[in-house]
Short mmCIF file of C-alpha atoms in Angstrom, two decimals:
data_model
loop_
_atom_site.label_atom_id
_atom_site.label_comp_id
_atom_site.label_asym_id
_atom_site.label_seq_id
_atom_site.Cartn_x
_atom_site.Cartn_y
_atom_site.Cartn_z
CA UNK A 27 11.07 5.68 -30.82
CA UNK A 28 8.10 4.83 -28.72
CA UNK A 29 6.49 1.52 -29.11
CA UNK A 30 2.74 1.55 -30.20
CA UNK A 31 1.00 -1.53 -28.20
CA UNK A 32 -2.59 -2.73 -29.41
CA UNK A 33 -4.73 -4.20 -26.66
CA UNK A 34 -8.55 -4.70 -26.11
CA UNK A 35 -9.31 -2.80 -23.02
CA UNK A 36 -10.45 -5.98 -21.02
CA UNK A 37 -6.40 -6.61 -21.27
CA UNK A 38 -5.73 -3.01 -20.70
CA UNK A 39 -7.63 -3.33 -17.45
CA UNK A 40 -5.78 -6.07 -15.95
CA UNK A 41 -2.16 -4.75 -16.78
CA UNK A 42 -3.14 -1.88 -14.85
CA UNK A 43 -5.06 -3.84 -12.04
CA UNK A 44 -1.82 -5.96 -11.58
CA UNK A 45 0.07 -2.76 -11.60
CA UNK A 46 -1.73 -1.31 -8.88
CA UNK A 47 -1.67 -4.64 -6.88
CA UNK A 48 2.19 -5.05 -7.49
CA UNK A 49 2.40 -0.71 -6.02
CA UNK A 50 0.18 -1.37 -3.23
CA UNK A 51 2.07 -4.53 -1.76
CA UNK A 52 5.36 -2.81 -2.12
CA UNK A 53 4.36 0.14 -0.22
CA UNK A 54 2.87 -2.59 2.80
CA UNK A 55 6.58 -3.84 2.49
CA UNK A 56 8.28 -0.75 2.75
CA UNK A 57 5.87 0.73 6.07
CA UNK A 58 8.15 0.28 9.06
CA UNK A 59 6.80 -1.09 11.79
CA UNK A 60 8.01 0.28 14.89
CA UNK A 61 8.72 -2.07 17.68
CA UNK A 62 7.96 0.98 20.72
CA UNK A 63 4.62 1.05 21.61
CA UNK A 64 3.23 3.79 24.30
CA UNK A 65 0.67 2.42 26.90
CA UNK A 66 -2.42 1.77 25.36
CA UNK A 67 -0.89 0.00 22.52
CA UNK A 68 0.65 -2.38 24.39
CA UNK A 69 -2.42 -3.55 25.87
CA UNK A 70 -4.19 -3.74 22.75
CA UNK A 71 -1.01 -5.96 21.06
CA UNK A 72 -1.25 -8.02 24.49
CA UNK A 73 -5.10 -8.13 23.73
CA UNK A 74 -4.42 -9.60 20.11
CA UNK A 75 -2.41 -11.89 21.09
CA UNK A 76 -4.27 -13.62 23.38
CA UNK A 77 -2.68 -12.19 26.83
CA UNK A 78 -5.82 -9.60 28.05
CA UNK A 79 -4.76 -7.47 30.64
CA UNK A 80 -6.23 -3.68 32.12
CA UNK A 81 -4.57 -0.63 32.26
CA UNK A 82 -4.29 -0.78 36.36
CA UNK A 83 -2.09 -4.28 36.05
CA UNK A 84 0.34 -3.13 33.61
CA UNK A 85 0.93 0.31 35.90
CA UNK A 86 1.08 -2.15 38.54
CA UNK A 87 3.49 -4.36 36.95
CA UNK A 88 5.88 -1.60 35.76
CA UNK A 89 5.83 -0.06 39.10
CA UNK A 90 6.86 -3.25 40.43
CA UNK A 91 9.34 -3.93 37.77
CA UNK A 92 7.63 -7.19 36.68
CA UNK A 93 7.27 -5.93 33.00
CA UNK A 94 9.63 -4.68 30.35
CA UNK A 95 9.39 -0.69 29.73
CA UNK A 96 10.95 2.39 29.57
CA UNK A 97 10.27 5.62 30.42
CA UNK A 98 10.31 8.54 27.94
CA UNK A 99 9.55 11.93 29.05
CA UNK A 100 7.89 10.53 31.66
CA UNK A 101 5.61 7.95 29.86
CA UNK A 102 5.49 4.70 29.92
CA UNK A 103 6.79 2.89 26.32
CA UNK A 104 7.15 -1.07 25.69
CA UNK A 105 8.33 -3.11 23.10
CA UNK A 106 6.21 -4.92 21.27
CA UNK A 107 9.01 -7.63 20.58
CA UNK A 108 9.35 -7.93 24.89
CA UNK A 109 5.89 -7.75 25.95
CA UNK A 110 4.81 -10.59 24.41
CA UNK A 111 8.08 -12.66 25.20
CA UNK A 112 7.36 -11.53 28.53
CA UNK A 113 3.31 -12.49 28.35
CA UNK A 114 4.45 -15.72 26.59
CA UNK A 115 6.60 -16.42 29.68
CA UNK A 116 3.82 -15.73 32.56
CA UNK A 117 1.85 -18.59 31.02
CA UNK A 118 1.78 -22.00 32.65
CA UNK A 119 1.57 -25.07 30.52
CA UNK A 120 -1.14 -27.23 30.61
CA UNK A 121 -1.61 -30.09 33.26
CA UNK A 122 1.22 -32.01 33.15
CA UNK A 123 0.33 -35.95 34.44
CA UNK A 124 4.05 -36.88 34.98
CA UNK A 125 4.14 -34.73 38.25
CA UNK A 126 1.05 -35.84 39.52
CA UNK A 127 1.79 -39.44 38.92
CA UNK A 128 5.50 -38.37 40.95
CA UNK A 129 3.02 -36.70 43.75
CA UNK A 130 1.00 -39.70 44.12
CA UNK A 131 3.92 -42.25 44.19
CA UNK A 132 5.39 -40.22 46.91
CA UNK A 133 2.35 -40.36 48.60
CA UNK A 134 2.22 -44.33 48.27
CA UNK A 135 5.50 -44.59 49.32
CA UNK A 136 5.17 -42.55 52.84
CA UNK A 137 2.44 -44.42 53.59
CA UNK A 138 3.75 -48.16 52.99
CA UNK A 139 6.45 -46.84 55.92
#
């Protein structure tokens, strides 16, 4: 026997709005997101994340083996997962006073000989 339920359609409006809301952020869960990224893609993920680079220094880099990729039928794929490990690690901290205060005590010390 089916249940009759009485509503005003102000109510009616938001069971289905939360319905909808509660489909449409499952199916974002459920999209896989593929870690292989072909060329152009990997410079725009580098882009995002703060690491801007051209499409001559990345051939340049893989060429030179500097970079994580692969080749697939001849093209050039990354992982997004690598690339920006591997961006993350080209960057240099910021000034660090500790080894300029070691530089300038070495300094003072070759010169009081």
């Amino acid at each position: 026997m089916n249940k009759i339920i009485v509503t005003t359609s102000d109510e009616l409006r938001l069971i289905v709005k939360e319905a909808v809301i509660g489909l449409d952020a499952r199916s974002e869960e459920q999209k896989p997101e593929f870690d292989t990224v072909n060329l152009e893609t990997a410079l725009q993920v580098l882009t995002e994340n703060g690491y801007p680079t051209s499409k001559g220094k990345m051939y340049k880099l893989t060429s030179e083996g500097k970079i994580p990729h692969r080749l697939y039928n001849n093209k050039l794929v990354f992982s997004r997962k690598e690339i920006l490990e591997w961006a993350e690690s080209q960057t240099k901290p910021k000034h660090d006073a500790t080894e300029t205060i070691r530089a300038v005590a070495r300094s003072a010390r070759r010169k009081m000989r």
